[in-house]
């Protein structure tokens, strides 16, 4: 057998050369590492944002529809996967989610979580709690009708569930379902006569019911009185054969309401004795100005009206021509396109009852001009185009 040849040792010079080469290779390797950036970590400008998405560091749960990190998506799939969990486990998971959202006052998310939990077959006892929990979440959202339905469903499953009964009573009170609220409070007090909250709610509910009934009676009485006033007004207007440009004036109150700002709150009215009060406009064509009477009794004569109007001289009447005995009063029948002189000795009722008088927008309109003036002549002779209105 041949003998092995002993390894030849490195000389001192060779060792120095090898060490130098190794140093050179190491420097080259380190230099190559500096040129290659690490791309697997979080970007420097967004590391806080990325960190907040990580399940170990996130401080709030993802919103529905929010993009999830792969790790979070995997954890959620593991948590909610029907193939990895029993129905009871899934229901418990959603129930815990609902509890978490309730604690953080995210009541809509809590409703969604409890609704998901109710999809699984977990038995009446679990359903009772879930319905009551969802009722609480809806109550916080002021969805009182839905909250009441859930509370009643919980009571159907467990008639001894006091929490659900109290929640139902709260909802019934908020919905003004007084009989139901009192019934629920009575049941609570039968089981616990010392329940002060139920006593106070029952008392408040009965007081609120009495107040509402009183208000309803008052509203019904006011509506009845309003209708009686309207019927009385229409009857008196028909007796006088009052004509209006608005064909529906006696059918709809809106057509009787004045549209001029100073008169809009003073519609023609009728007292219990059948006397009318009219909103009236007095126009002064010469000065292009007007006076208003908001409630002029129909028993007043035009002469009395004029004396009241000119008790103080008009500021614009520098010549002093506008006095009760120095003016003429006219009204227009726009349907016929004619103007008529008013007999100042007649009452407003007698003037309105004339066949040629037509009211406009529930308002009486008169034109006052100085006797014999150019303005009077111009007013009388001006061309008026008749309105095409058929009755």
Short mmCIF file of C-alpha atoms in Angstrom, two decimals:
data_model
loop_
_atom_site.label_atom_id
_atom_site.label_comp_id
_atom_site.label_asym_id
_atom_site.label_seq_id
_atom_site.Cartn_x
_atom_site.Cartn_y
_atom_site.Cartn_z
CA UNK A 1 0.00 0.00 0.00
CA UNK A 2 1.38 3.34 -1.07
CA UNK A 3 2.24 5.77 1.65
CA UNK A 4 0.46 9.21 1.73
CA UNK A 5 2.57 12.13 0.85
CA UNK A 6 2.69 14.72 3.66
CA UNK A 7 0.92 18.06 2.86
CA UNK A 8 3.21 20.75 1.88
CA UNK A 9 2.96 23.71 4.25
CA UNK A 10 2.46 27.31 3.16
CA UNK A 11 5.36 29.51 3.23
CA UNK A 12 5.24 32.79 5.07
CA UNK A 13 4.96 34.66 1.80
CA UNK A 14 2.04 32.50 0.64
CA UNK A 15 0.19 33.04 3.91
CA UNK A 16 0.51 36.80 3.55
CA UNK A 17 -0.73 36.68 -0.03
CA UNK A 18 -3.74 34.51 0.95
CA UNK A 19 -4.67 36.85 3.81
CA UNK A 20 -4.49 39.83 1.50
CA UNK A 21 -6.75 38.09 -1.03
CA UNK A 22 -9.31 37.21 1.66
CA UNK A 23 -9.37 40.82 2.86
CA UNK A 24 -9.90 41.95 -0.70
CA UNK A 25 -12.78 39.49 -1.27
CA UNK A 26 -14.42 40.52 2.02
CA UNK A 27 -14.24 44.20 1.10
CA UNK A 28 -15.79 43.46 -2.29
CA UNK A 29 -18.64 41.50 -0.66
CA UNK A 30 -19.38 44.29 1.84
CA UNK A 31 -19.33 46.87 -0.94
CA UNK A 32 -21.83 44.84 -2.93
CA UNK A 33 -24.18 44.72 0.10
CA UNK A 34 -24.22 48.52 0.40
CA UNK A 35 -25.32 48.86 -3.23
CA UNK A 36 -28.35 46.54 -2.76
CA UNK A 37 -31.18 48.15 -0.76
CA UNK A 38 -33.30 46.02 1.50
CA UNK A 39 -36.80 45.98 0.01
CA UNK A 40 -38.61 43.58 2.31
CA UNK A 41 -39.08 45.99 5.25
CA UNK A 42 -41.37 49.01 5.83
CA UNK A 43 -40.60 52.14 3.77
CA UNK A 44 -38.88 54.87 5.75
CA UNK A 45 -41.53 57.48 4.87
CA UNK A 46 -44.50 55.21 5.77
CA UNK A 47 -43.26 52.93 8.50
CA UNK A 48 -45.75 54.23 11.08
CA UNK A 49 -48.67 53.68 8.70
CA UNK A 50 -47.50 50.15 7.87
CA UNK A 51 -46.87 49.38 11.52
CA UNK A 52 -50.44 50.40 12.39
CA UNK A 53 -51.72 47.78 9.93
CA UNK A 54 -49.80 44.98 11.60
CA UNK A 55 -52.04 42.81 13.85
CA UNK A 56 -49.51 42.99 16.71
CA UNK A 57 -49.41 46.81 16.72
CA UNK A 58 -52.79 48.02 15.37
CA UNK A 59 -54.82 50.11 17.83
CA UNK A 60 -58.21 49.91 16.07
CA UNK A 61 -60.02 47.19 14.17
CA UNK A 62 -60.30 47.46 10.37
CA UNK A 63 -63.41 49.13 8.97
CA UNK A 64 -65.66 47.15 6.58
CA UNK A 65 -64.26 47.23 3.06
CA UNK A 66 -60.84 48.46 4.23
CA UNK A 67 -57.86 46.84 2.55
CA UNK A 68 -56.15 44.36 4.87
CA UNK A 69 -52.54 43.34 5.11
CA UNK A 70 -51.88 39.70 4.07
CA UNK A 71 -51.20 38.75 7.68
CA UNK A 72 -54.41 40.37 8.94
CA UNK A 73 -56.39 38.83 6.12
CA UNK A 74 -55.01 35.42 7.02
CA UNK A 75 -55.88 35.87 10.70
CA UNK A 76 -59.41 36.95 9.84
CA UNK A 77 -59.91 33.99 7.55
CA UNK A 78 -58.71 31.74 10.34
CA UNK A 79 -61.04 33.49 12.83
CA UNK A 80 -64.19 33.49 10.68
CA UNK A 81 -63.62 30.50 8.40
CA UNK A 82 -66.63 28.11 8.66
CA UNK A 83 -64.34 25.23 7.78
CA UNK A 84 -62.07 25.98 10.71
CA UNK A 85 -64.76 26.79 13.32
CA UNK A 86 -68.01 25.28 14.55
CA UNK A 87 -71.24 27.30 14.40
CA UNK A 88 -71.04 27.85 18.14
CA UNK A 89 -67.47 29.14 17.82
CA UNK A 90 -68.43 31.50 15.01
CA UNK A 91 -71.43 32.79 16.96
CA UNK A 92 -69.23 33.35 20.01
CA UNK A 93 -66.67 35.17 17.88
CA UNK A 94 -69.26 37.58 16.46
CA UNK A 95 -70.77 38.00 19.92
CA UNK A 96 -67.37 39.03 21.29
CA UNK A 97 -66.96 41.40 18.36
CA UNK A 98 -70.31 42.95 19.25
CA UNK A 99 -69.25 43.34 22.87
CA UNK A 100 -66.01 45.02 21.77
CA UNK A 101 -67.89 47.49 19.54
CA UNK A 102 -70.40 48.26 22.29
CA UNK A 103 -67.57 49.07 24.69
CA UNK A 104 -66.08 51.42 22.10
CA UNK A 105 -69.50 52.95 21.27
CA UNK A 106 -69.47 51.73 17.69
CA UNK A 107 -73.10 50.71 17.86
CA UNK A 108 -73.69 50.17 14.13
CA UNK A 109 -70.81 47.72 13.99
CA UNK A 110 -72.21 46.03 17.10
CA UNK A 111 -75.58 45.58 15.36
CA UNK A 112 -73.83 43.99 12.37
CA UNK A 113 -71.82 41.66 14.62
CA UNK A 114 -74.87 40.46 16.59
CA UNK A 115 -76.78 40.00 13.34
CA UNK A 116 -74.00 37.77 12.02
CA UNK A 117 -74.02 35.77 15.26
CA UNK A 118 -77.77 35.17 14.92
CA UNK A 119 -77.21 33.41 11.59
CA UNK A 120 -75.90 30.30 13.34
CA UNK A 121 -77.84 27.59 15.17
CA UNK A 122 -76.81 28.02 18.77
CA UNK A 123 -79.99 27.33 20.77
CA UNK A 124 -82.67 29.49 22.40
CA UNK A 125 -80.55 30.51 25.38
CA UNK A 126 -77.83 31.98 23.17
CA UNK A 127 -80.39 33.54 20.82
CA UNK A 128 -82.05 35.28 23.78
CA UNK A 129 -78.81 37.01 24.76
CA UNK A 130 -77.97 37.94 21.18
CA UNK A 131 -81.40 39.49 20.55
CA UNK A 132 -81.16 41.44 23.79
CA UNK A 133 -77.64 42.63 22.93
CA UNK A 134 -78.72 43.74 19.47
CA UNK A 135 -81.71 45.47 21.07
CA UNK A 136 -79.29 47.43 23.29
CA UNK A 137 -77.17 48.47 20.30
CA UNK A 138 -80.23 49.63 18.34
CA UNK A 139 -81.50 51.49 21.38
CA UNK A 140 -78.24 53.46 21.55
CA UNK A 141 -78.74 54.33 17.89
CA UNK A 142 -82.30 55.50 18.72
CA UNK A 143 -83.74 52.80 16.47
CA UNK A 144 -86.46 52.29 19.06
CA UNK A 145 -88.86 50.33 16.88
CA UNK A 146 -86.21 47.78 15.87
CA UNK A 147 -84.87 47.68 19.43
CA UNK A 148 -88.37 46.92 20.74
CA UNK A 149 -88.79 44.08 18.24
CA UNK A 150 -85.51 42.47 19.34
CA UNK A 151 -86.38 42.86 23.03
CA UNK A 152 -89.79 41.26 22.47
CA UNK A 153 -88.14 38.44 20.53
CA UNK A 154 -85.82 37.83 23.48
CA UNK A 155 -88.85 37.75 25.80
CA UNK A 156 -90.58 35.21 23.57
CA UNK A 157 -87.58 32.93 23.94
CA UNK A 158 -87.24 33.59 27.68
CA UNK A 159 -90.24 35.22 29.43
CA UNK A 160 -88.14 35.55 32.62
CA UNK A 161 -85.46 37.70 30.99
CA UNK A 162 -85.77 40.93 33.01
CA UNK A 163 -83.11 42.82 31.03
CA UNK A 164 -85.06 42.35 27.81
CA UNK A 165 -88.32 43.38 29.50
CA UNK A 166 -86.78 46.58 30.82
CA UNK A 167 -85.32 47.37 27.40
CA UNK A 168 -88.74 46.79 25.84
CA UNK A 169 -90.31 49.16 28.37
CA UNK A 170 -87.74 51.86 27.54
CA UNK A 171 -88.45 51.49 23.82
CA UNK A 172 -92.22 51.55 24.35
CA UNK A 173 -91.86 54.77 26.33
CA UNK A 174 -89.70 56.36 23.61
CA UNK A 175 -92.27 55.36 20.97
CA UNK A 176 -95.21 56.71 23.05
CA UNK A 177 -96.75 53.25 23.22
CA UNK A 178 -98.16 54.00 26.62
CA UNK A 179 -100.32 50.91 27.17
CA UNK A 180 -97.45 48.57 26.33
CA UNK A 181 -95.02 50.51 28.54
CA UNK A 182 -97.39 50.42 31.52
CA UNK A 183 -98.01 46.70 30.97
CA UNK A 184 -94.28 45.95 30.93
CA UNK A 185 -93.65 48.11 34.01
CA UNK A 186 -96.48 46.33 35.85
CA UNK A 187 -94.89 42.96 35.07
CA UNK A 188 -91.51 44.21 36.29
CA UNK A 189 -93.06 45.50 39.52
CA UNK A 190 -94.91 42.24 40.10
CA UNK A 191 -91.56 40.49 40.04
CA UNK A 192 -89.72 43.24 41.92
CA UNK A 193 -91.95 45.74 43.77
CA UNK A 194 -88.87 47.74 44.87
CA UNK A 195 -87.78 48.59 41.31
CA UNK A 196 -87.79 52.38 41.57
CA UNK A 197 -86.84 52.88 37.89
CA UNK A 198 -89.93 50.98 36.77
CA UNK A 199 -92.11 52.99 39.21
CA UNK A 200 -90.78 56.29 37.83
CA UNK A 201 -91.13 55.17 34.21
CA UNK A 202 -94.72 54.03 34.80
CA UNK A 203 -95.59 57.34 36.45
CA UNK A 204 -93.90 59.38 33.68
CA UNK A 205 -95.61 57.29 31.01
CA UNK A 206 -99.08 57.87 32.48
CA UNK A 207 -98.39 61.61 32.81
CA UNK A 208 -97.17 61.79 29.23
CA UNK A 209 -100.23 59.88 28.04
CA UNK A 210 -102.56 62.27 29.87
CA UNK A 211 -100.74 65.29 28.42
CA UNK A 212 -100.86 63.87 24.90
CA UNK A 213 -104.58 63.13 25.19
CA UNK A 214 -105.15 66.66 26.47
CA UNK A 215 -103.16 68.11 23.56
CA UNK A 216 -105.06 65.93 21.09
CA UNK A 217 -108.38 67.15 22.44
CA UNK A 218 -107.16 70.74 22.25
CA UNK A 219 -105.95 70.30 18.66
CA UNK A 220 -109.23 68.63 17.68
CA UNK A 221 -111.20 71.49 19.26
CA UNK A 222 -109.05 74.11 17.53
CA UNK A 223 -109.42 72.34 14.20
CA UNK A 224 -113.19 72.12 14.70
CA UNK A 225 -113.40 75.82 15.58
CA UNK A 226 -111.26 76.72 12.58
CA UNK A 227 -113.55 74.75 10.30
CA UNK A 228 -116.60 76.42 11.86
CA UNK A 229 -115.08 79.87 11.28
CA UNK A 230 -114.31 78.99 7.67
CA UNK A 231 -117.81 77.66 7.04
CA UNK A 232 -119.34 80.78 8.62
CA UNK A 233 -117.11 83.04 6.49
CA UNK A 234 -117.97 81.24 3.25
CA UNK A 235 -121.67 81.36 4.10
CA UNK A 236 -121.56 85.13 4.67
CA UNK A 237 -119.53 85.76 1.51
CA UNK A 238 -122.04 83.78 -0.51
CA UNK A 239 -124.92 85.70 1.07
CA UNK A 240 -123.35 88.94 -0.15
CA UNK A 241 -122.64 87.36 -3.55
CA UNK A 242 -119.05 88.58 -3.28
CA UNK A 243 -117.09 88.01 -6.48
CA UNK A 244 -113.35 87.25 -6.60
CA UNK A 245 -110.90 87.18 -9.46
CA UNK A 246 -109.70 83.84 -8.07
CA UNK A 247 -112.27 81.24 -9.05
CA UNK A 248 -111.37 78.91 -6.14
CA UNK A 249 -111.46 81.63 -3.48
CA UNK A 250 -114.40 80.07 -1.62
CA UNK A 251 -113.03 76.53 -1.90
CA UNK A 252 -109.46 77.02 -0.75
CA UNK A 253 -108.29 79.37 2.01
CA UNK A 254 -104.98 79.94 0.22
CA UNK A 255 -106.72 82.01 -2.47
CA UNK A 256 -108.24 84.31 0.14
CA UNK A 257 -104.96 85.14 1.84
CA UNK A 258 -103.55 88.57 0.87
CA UNK A 259 -100.12 88.56 -0.73
CA UNK A 260 -99.14 92.10 0.18
CA UNK A 261 -96.72 92.02 3.12
CA UNK A 262 -98.64 94.46 5.40
CA UNK A 263 -101.83 92.41 4.97
CA UNK A 264 -100.67 88.81 4.57
CA UNK A 265 -101.59 87.90 8.17
CA UNK A 266 -105.04 89.51 7.98
CA UNK A 267 -107.33 87.43 5.82
CA UNK A 268 -110.99 88.48 5.59
CA UNK A 269 -112.76 87.16 8.69
CA UNK A 270 -116.25 86.78 10.10
CA UNK A 271 -117.28 87.22 13.73
CA UNK A 272 -119.97 85.25 15.53
CA UNK A 273 -122.59 87.82 14.50
CA UNK A 274 -121.80 87.38 10.82
CA UNK A 275 -119.97 90.72 10.42
CA UNK A 276 -116.99 90.70 8.05
CA UNK A 277 -113.65 92.43 8.55
CA UNK A 278 -111.66 93.10 5.36
CA UNK A 279 -108.02 93.80 4.57
CA UNK A 280 -108.10 96.95 2.42
CA UNK A 281 -105.64 98.82 0.19
CA UNK A 282 -106.12 102.56 -0.47
CA UNK A 283 -104.09 103.75 -3.46
CA UNK A 284 -103.13 107.36 -4.26
CA UNK A 285 -102.27 107.33 -8.00
CA UNK A 286 -101.14 110.96 -7.89
CA UNK A 287 -98.41 110.21 -5.35
CA UNK A 288 -97.89 106.53 -6.23
CA UNK A 289 -98.27 105.55 -2.62
CA UNK A 290 -100.72 103.47 -0.55
CA UNK A 291 -102.40 103.14 2.83
CA UNK A 292 -103.49 99.87 4.41
CA UNK A 293 -106.35 98.89 6.70
CA UNK A 294 -105.74 95.42 8.08
CA UNK A 295 -109.19 94.80 9.55
CA UNK A 296 -111.85 97.18 8.29
CA UNK A 297 -115.36 96.40 9.55
CA UNK A 298 -117.87 96.14 6.72
CA UNK A 299 -120.35 98.23 8.73
CA UNK A 300 -118.11 101.30 8.34
CA UNK A 301 -119.10 103.88 5.71
CA UNK A 302 -116.58 105.06 3.18
CA UNK A 303 -117.05 108.62 4.50
CA UNK A 304 -115.99 107.47 7.98
CA UNK A 305 -112.98 105.71 6.49
CA UNK A 306 -111.87 108.84 4.64
CA UNK A 307 -112.22 111.03 7.72
CA UNK A 308 -110.05 108.61 9.62
CA UNK A 309 -107.46 108.43 6.80
CA UNK A 310 -107.18 112.23 6.56
CA UNK A 311 -107.35 112.98 10.26
CA UNK A 312 -103.69 113.82 9.79
CA UNK A 313 -102.79 115.47 6.44
CA UNK A 314 -100.81 113.38 3.95
CA UNK A 315 -97.15 114.37 3.98
CA UNK A 316 -97.05 114.35 0.20
CA UNK A 317 -100.23 116.50 -0.11
CA UNK A 318 -98.58 119.93 -0.18
CA UNK A 319 -101.66 121.58 -1.73
CA UNK A 320 -104.04 120.25 0.96
CA UNK A 321 -106.42 118.71 -1.60
CA UNK A 322 -106.83 115.36 0.10
CA UNK A 323 -109.65 115.79 2.58
CA UNK A 324 -112.72 113.61 3.09
CA UNK A 325 -115.00 116.04 1.23
CA UNK A 326 -112.51 116.96 -1.50
CA UNK A 327 -111.74 113.50 -2.89
CA UNK A 328 -113.51 110.85 -4.93
CA UNK A 329 -113.07 107.12 -4.39
CA UNK A 330 -113.06 104.53 -7.18
CA UNK A 331 -112.70 100.79 -7.55
CA UNK A 332 -111.81 98.75 -10.62
CA UNK A 333 -113.58 95.75 -12.08
CA UNK A 334 -110.65 94.17 -13.90
CA UNK A 335 -112.83 91.45 -15.38
CA UNK A 336 -114.86 94.06 -17.26
CA UNK A 337 -111.96 96.50 -17.57
CA UNK A 338 -113.95 99.40 -16.04
CA UNK A 339 -113.64 101.81 -13.10
CA UNK A 340 -116.58 102.81 -10.87
CA UNK A 341 -117.17 105.78 -8.59
CA UNK A 342 -117.96 104.88 -4.97
CA UNK A 343 -120.91 106.39 -3.11
CA UNK A 344 -119.12 107.56 0.04
CA UNK A 345 -122.30 107.36 2.10
CA UNK A 346 -122.47 103.58 1.60
CA UNK A 347 -120.95 101.02 3.95
CA UNK A 348 -118.15 98.71 2.87
CA UNK A 349 -120.68 95.86 2.88
CA UNK A 350 -122.98 97.72 0.47
CA UNK A 351 -120.10 98.61 -1.85
CA UNK A 352 -118.79 95.04 -1.94
CA UNK A 353 -122.30 93.70 -2.63
CA UNK A 354 -122.54 95.70 -5.84
CA UNK A 355 -122.58 93.51 -8.94
CA UNK A 356 -119.65 95.42 -10.41
CA UNK A 357 -117.31 94.99 -7.43
CA UNK A 358 -114.66 92.24 -7.67
CA UNK A 359 -112.16 91.46 -4.89
CA UNK A 360 -108.59 90.44 -5.72
CA UNK A 361 -106.54 88.02 -3.56
CA UNK A 362 -109.06 88.41 -0.75
CA UNK A 363 -108.30 92.15 -0.59
CA UNK A 364 -110.46 95.21 -1.29
CA UNK A 365 -108.70 97.89 -3.34
CA UNK A 366 -109.84 101.53 -3.64
CA UNK A 367 -108.32 104.49 -5.51
CA UNK A 368 -108.48 107.97 -3.95
CA UNK A 369 -108.11 111.09 -6.16
CA UNK A 370 -108.71 114.80 -5.71
CA UNK A 371 -112.02 115.89 -7.27
CA UNK A 372 -111.66 117.46 -10.71
CA UNK A 373 -107.90 116.94 -10.86
CA UNK A 374 -105.98 115.94 -13.95
CA UNK A 375 -105.01 112.75 -12.16
CA UNK A 376 -108.70 111.87 -11.70
CA UNK A 377 -109.44 112.48 -15.36
CA UNK A 378 -106.44 110.40 -16.37
CA UNK A 379 -107.52 107.56 -14.07
CA UNK A 380 -111.08 107.53 -15.45
CA UNK A 381 -110.11 107.67 -19.12
CA UNK A 382 -107.16 105.29 -19.12
CA UNK A 383 -107.50 102.17 -21.27
CA UNK A 384 -108.17 98.97 -19.28
CA UNK A 385 -107.95 95.54 -20.88
CA UNK A 386 -110.58 93.15 -19.49
CA UNK A 387 -109.40 89.92 -17.92
CA UNK A 388 -110.70 86.74 -19.50
CA UNK A 389 -112.22 85.06 -16.46
CA UNK A 390 -115.37 82.94 -16.65
CA UNK A 391 -117.52 82.00 -13.69
#
